[in-house]
XYZ file of C-alpha atoms in Angstrom:
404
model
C -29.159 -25.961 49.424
C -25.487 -24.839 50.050
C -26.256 -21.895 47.281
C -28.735 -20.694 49.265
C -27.256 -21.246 52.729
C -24.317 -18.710 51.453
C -26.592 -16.446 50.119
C -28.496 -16.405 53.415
C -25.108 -15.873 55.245
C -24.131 -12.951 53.284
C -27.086 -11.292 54.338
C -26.341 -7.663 55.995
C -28.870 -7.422 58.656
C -29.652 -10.439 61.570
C -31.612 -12.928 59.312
C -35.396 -13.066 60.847
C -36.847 -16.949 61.420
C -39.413 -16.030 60.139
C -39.036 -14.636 56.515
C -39.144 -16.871 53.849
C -36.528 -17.710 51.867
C -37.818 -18.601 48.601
C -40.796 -18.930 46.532
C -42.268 -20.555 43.692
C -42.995 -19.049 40.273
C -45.235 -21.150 37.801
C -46.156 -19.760 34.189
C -47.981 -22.257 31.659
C -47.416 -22.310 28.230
C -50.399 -20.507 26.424
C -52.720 -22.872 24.932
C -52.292 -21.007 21.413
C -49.227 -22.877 21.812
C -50.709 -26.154 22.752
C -52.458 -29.249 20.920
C -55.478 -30.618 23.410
C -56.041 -33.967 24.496
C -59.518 -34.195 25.167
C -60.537 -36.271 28.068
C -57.222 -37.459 29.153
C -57.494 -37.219 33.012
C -60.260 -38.286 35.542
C -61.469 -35.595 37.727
C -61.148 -37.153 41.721
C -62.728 -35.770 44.452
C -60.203 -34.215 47.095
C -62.059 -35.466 49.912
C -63.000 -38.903 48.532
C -60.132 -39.586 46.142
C -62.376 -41.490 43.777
C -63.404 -40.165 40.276
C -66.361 -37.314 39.795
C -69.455 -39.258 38.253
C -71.357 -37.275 35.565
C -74.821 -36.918 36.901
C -76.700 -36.667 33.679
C -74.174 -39.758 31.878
C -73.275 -42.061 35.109
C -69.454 -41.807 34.063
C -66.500 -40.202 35.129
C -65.960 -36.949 34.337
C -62.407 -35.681 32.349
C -60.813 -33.167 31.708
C -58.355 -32.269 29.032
C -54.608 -32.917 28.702
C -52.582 -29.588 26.860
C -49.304 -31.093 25.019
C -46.603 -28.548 23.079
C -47.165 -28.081 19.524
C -43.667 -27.483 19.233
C -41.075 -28.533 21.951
C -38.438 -26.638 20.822
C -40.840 -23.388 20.634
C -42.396 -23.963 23.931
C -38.447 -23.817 25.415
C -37.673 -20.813 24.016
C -40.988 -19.710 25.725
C -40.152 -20.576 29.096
C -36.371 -19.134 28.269
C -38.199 -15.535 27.941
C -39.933 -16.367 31.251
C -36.760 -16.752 32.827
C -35.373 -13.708 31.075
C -38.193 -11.572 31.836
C -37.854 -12.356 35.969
C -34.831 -12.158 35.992
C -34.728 -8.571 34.005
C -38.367 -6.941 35.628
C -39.188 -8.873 38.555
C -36.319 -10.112 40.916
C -34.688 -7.679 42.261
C -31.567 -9.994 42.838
C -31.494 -11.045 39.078
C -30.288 -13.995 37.937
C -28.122 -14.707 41.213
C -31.599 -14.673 43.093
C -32.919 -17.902 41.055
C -31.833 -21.187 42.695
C -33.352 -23.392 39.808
C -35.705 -23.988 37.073
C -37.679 -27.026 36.314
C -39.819 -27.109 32.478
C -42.806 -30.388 32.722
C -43.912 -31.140 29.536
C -45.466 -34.816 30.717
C -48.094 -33.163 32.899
C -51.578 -32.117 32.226
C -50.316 -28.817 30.978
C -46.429 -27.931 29.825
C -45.108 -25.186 32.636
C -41.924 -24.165 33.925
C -41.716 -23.659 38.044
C -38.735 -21.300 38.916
C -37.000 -21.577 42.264
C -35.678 -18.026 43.397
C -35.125 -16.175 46.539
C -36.294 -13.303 48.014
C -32.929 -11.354 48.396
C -31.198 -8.599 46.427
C -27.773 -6.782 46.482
C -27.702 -4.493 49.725
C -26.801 -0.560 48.361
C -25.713 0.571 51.430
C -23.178 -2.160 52.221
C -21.129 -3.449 49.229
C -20.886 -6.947 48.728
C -23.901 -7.739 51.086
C -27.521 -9.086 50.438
C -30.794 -7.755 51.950
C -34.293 -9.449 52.251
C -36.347 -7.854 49.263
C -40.077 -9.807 49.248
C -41.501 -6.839 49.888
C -40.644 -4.626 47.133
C -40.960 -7.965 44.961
C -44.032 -9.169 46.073
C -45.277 -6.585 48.770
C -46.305 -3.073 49.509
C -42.878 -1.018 50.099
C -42.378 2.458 50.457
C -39.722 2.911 47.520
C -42.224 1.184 45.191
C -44.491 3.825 44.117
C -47.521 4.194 41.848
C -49.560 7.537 40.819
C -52.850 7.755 43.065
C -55.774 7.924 41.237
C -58.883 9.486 41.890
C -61.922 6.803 42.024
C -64.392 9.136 40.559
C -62.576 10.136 37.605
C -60.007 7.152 37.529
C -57.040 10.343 36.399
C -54.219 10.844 38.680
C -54.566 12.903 42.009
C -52.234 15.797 41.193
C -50.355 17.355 44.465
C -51.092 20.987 44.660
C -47.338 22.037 46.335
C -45.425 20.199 43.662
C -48.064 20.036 40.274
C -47.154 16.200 40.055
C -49.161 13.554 40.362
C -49.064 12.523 44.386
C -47.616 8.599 44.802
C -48.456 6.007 47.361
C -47.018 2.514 47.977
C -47.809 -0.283 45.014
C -49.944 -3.109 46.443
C -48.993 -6.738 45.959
C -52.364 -7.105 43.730
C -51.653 -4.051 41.684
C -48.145 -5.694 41.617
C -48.658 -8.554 40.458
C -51.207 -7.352 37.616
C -48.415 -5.499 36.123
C -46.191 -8.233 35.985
C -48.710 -9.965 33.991
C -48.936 -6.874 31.362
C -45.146 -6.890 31.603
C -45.034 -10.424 30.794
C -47.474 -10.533 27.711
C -45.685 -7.461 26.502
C -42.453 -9.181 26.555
C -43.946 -12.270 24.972
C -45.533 -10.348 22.327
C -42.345 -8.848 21.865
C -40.900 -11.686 20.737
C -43.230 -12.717 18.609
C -44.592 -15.577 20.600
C -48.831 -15.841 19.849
C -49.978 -14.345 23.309
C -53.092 -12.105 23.563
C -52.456 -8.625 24.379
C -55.075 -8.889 26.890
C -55.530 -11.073 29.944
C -57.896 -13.772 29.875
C -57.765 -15.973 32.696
C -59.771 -18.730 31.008
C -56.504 -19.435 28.612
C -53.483 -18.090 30.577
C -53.604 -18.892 34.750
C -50.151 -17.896 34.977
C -48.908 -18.042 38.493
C -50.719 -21.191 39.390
C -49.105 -24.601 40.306
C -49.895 -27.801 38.914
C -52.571 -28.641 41.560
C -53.679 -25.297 41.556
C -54.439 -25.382 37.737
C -55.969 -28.537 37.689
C -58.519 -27.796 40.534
C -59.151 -24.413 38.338
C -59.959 -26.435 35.262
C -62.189 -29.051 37.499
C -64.296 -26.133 39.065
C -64.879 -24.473 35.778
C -66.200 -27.707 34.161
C -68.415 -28.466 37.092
C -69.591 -25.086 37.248
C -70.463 -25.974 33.342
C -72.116 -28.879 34.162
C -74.511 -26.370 37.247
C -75.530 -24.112 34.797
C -77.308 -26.113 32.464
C -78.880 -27.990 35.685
C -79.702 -24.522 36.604
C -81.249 -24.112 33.358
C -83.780 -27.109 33.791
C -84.969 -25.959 37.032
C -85.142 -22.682 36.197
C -87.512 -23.826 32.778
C -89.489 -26.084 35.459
C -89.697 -22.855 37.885
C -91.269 -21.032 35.264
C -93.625 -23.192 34.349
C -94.345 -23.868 37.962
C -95.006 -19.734 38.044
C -97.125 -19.441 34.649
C -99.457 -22.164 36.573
C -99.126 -19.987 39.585
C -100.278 -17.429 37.721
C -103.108 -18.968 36.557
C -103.789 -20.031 39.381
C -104.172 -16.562 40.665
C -106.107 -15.446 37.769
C -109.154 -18.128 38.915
C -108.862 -16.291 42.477
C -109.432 -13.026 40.960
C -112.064 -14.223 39.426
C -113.633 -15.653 42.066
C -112.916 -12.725 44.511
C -114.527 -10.767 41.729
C -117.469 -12.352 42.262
C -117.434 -11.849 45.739
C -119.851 -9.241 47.393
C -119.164 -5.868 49.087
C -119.093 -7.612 52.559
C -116.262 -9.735 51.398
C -113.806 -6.755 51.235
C -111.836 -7.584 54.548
C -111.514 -10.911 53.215
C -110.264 -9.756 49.669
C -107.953 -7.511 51.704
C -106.296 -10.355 53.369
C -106.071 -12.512 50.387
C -104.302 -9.521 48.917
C -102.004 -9.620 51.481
C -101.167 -13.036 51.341
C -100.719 -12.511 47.026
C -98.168 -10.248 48.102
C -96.282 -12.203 50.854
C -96.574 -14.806 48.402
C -94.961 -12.916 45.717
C -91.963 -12.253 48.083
C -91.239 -15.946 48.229
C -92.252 -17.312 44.982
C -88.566 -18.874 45.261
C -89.723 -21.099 48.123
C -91.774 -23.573 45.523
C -92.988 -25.760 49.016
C -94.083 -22.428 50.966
C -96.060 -21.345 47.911
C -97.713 -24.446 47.577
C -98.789 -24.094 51.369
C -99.906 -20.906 50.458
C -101.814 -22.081 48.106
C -103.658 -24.837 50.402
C -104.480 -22.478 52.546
C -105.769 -19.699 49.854
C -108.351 -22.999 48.722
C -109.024 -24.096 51.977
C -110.268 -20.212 53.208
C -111.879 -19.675 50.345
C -113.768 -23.269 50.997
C -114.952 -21.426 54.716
C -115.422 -18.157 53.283
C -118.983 -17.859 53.961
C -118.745 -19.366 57.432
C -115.864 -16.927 58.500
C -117.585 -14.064 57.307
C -118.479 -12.733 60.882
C -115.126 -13.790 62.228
C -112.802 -12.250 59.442
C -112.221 -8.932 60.751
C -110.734 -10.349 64.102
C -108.724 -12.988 62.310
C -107.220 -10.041 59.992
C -106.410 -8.295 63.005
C -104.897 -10.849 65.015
C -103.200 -12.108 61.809
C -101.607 -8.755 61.310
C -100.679 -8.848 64.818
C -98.935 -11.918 63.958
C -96.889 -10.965 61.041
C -95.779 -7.775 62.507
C -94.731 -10.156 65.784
C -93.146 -12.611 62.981
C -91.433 -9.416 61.677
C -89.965 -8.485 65.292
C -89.104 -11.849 65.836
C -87.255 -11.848 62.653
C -85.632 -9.010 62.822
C -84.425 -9.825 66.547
C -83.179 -13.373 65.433
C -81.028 -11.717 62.470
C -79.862 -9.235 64.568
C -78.322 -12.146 67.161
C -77.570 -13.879 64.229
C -75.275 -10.721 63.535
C -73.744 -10.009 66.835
C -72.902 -14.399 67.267
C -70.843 -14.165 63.547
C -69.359 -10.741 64.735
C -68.313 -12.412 68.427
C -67.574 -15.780 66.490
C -65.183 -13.859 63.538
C -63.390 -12.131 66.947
C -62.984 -15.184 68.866
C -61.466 -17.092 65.764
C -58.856 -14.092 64.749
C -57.795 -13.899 68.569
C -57.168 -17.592 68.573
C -55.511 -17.311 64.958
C -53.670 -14.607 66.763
C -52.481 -16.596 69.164
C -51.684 -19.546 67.605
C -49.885 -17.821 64.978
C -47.618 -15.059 66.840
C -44.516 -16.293 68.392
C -42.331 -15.157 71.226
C -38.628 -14.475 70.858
C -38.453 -18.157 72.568
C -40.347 -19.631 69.627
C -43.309 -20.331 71.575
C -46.992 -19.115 70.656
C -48.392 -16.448 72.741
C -51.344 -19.302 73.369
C -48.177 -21.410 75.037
C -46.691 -18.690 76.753
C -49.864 -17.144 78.151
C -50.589 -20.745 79.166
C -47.446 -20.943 81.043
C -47.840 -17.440 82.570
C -50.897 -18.201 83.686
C -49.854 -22.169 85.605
C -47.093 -20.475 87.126
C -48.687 -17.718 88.350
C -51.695 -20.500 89.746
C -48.372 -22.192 91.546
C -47.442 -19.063 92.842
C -51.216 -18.282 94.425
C -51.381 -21.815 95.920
C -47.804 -21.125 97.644
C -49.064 -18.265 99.180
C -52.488 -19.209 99.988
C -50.294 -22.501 101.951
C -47.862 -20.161 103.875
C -51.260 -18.339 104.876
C -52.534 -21.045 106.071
C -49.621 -22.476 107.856
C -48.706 -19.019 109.684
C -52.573 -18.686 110.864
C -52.193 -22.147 111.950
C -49.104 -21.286 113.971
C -50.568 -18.027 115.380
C -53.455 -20.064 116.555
C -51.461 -22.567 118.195
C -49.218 -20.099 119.995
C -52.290 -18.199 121.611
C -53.278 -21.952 122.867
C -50.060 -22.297 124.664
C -50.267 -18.879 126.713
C -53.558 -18.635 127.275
C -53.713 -18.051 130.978
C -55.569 -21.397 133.404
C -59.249 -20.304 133.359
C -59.729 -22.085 136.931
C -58.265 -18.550 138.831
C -58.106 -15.378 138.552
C -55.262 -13.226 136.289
C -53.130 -10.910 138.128
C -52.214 -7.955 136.213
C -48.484 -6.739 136.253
């Protein structure tokens, strides 16, 4: 704490409130250089605390613990972490770091490094100036070459015949401090893939962060293959669909030249049908009601062309309705995502008397309430006054008024 205090002091510039001071850097050892411990951990439920039940076993579900092969190999490891921020990534070097901390009894051996967000000032010797942003941010002295979308080669200038630069964004950032880092790795001759794979690296991430990773991905294991059931048992709810279909051709076959109109709507409905084949219940209504008109075929003959008529008048008022409903449906998210970013707004922005605009807009507005009701009083009270005066010298009604 004191190390940073000083460092904080012997910053140049008025130090902002609000800029952070420090931040967290996490980077797991590779699991090329790990042993696994299969189901070593219960998975628990964040909201429920109490252990994720297998729904195809009935028991918990675990996950894996990741121990060093070799603990002296694994230090040296985190050692070239250290060297490699220190070198590459923080601009303040080794004076920015505030302390290191290597786990090896967790569920995966990392090393979380403690460092600051300040660097050696260049225009005032001896002084410190806040550097997140050409660490971690988009700065104007960190430059990349632009490159075209279309042809992913550099955008050349046409003035100058080199390749025109704009501001490095944090994501572009931080994906080359990953390259950097498996290139130094490599380097050294530690068993890292020259390419990232997320799956076996999640550098970055904190312990909680990791583990919740590792629980998502075996859960989202465990979805597919249920996926893969119902999606067997939606195909063979579709071949008998199918078949299904392949009677009503039949029978509409069969049917004569009157029947066309009806044969037309049934068409129809094949293809509405066909829209929602997802919707297992709706096609089974569908299908009801396919059976039960061709049931009352012959009795509906004389009525079909009005019920195809009013039926398409129905669908296309369906449609409208639709359309209108998703349209609202639009313009409510649109108004809702406004109203929530104003209110983030103002819950989040802060006066120079550390108060959120929501407070001080609050205030503004009870003060200015008080200052209404003070004048709306003294309005009151003089037009009482006035009223009371003109009682007082109103002339005796009983004789006549002289005039001066």
């Amino acid at each position: 704490m004191d190390y940073g205090d000083s460092r904080i002091k012997n910053v140049y510039r008025r130090w902002n409130p609000n800029s952070f001071e420090t931040t967290l850097i996490a980077a797991h050892l590779p699991k090329t250089m790990c042993r696994e411990i299969p189901d070593y951990y219960p998975i628990v439920d964040k909201q429920t605390a109490q252990p994720v039940i297998d729904t195809a076993t009935g028991e918990p579900r675990m996950r894996s613990r990741w121990v060093a092969k070799d603990r002296n190999e694994a230090i040296r490891y985190f050692t070239e972490v250290l060297t490699y921020y220190t070198r590459e990534v923080l601009t303040g070097g080794a004076d920015a770091i505030h302390g290191f901390d290597i786990n090896f009894d967790e569920s995966t051996p990392h090393i979380q490094i403690m460092a600051d967000t300040l660097a050696p000032d260049p225009k005032h010797e001896g002084k410190l100036r806040v550097d997140a942003a050409r660490m971690w941010g988009a700065h104007r002295d960190v430059t990349v070459d632009k490159i075209d979308k279309v042809t992913g080669h550099p955008v050349i200038d046409e003035k100058t015949g080199q390749p025109q630069q704009v501001m490095e964004q944090p994501k572009a950032k931080m994906s080359r401090y990953q390259q950097g880092l498996r290139a130094h790795m490599i380097n050294r001759g530690f068993p890292v893939e020259s390419d990232y794979d997320p799956e076996r690296h999640l550098s970055g991430l904190g312990k909680d962060e990791y583990a919740e990773v590792m629980d998502t991905r075996r859960q989202t294991l465990d979805q597919t293959e249920q996926l893969k059931v119902k999606n067997e048992d939606l195909k063979q709810r579709e071949a008998s669909a199918e078949d299904y279909h392949a009677r009503l051709d039949t029978y509409r076959d069969n049917l004569t030249k009157e029947d066309k109109w009806l044969r037309y709507a049934c068409d129809q409905v094949d293809q509405e049908k066909s829209r929602v084949a997802s919707r297992s219940r709706d096609l089974d209504d569908r299908e009801a009601d396919i059976t039960h008109r061709d049931q009352h075929a012959a009795e509906k003959l004389s009525k079909a062309s009005a019920e195809l008529e009013a039926a398409a008048r129905a669908r296309a008022a369906a449609k409208r309705h639709q359309e209108t409903l998703e349209e609202r449906e639009e313009r409510v998210t649109a108004r809702e995502a406004i109203v929530k970013d104003v209110n983030d707004f103002l819950d989040r922005m802060k006066t120079p008397a550390k108060e959120t605009l929501r407070e001080h807009f609050e205030t503004f507005m009870h003060t200015r309430e008080k200052k209404r009701q003070r004048i709306k009083d003294k309005y009151r009270a003089d037009a009482k006054a006035r009223t009371h005066q003109g009682e007082r010298s109103e002339p005796d009604r009983g004789g006549p008024v002289l005039g001066g």
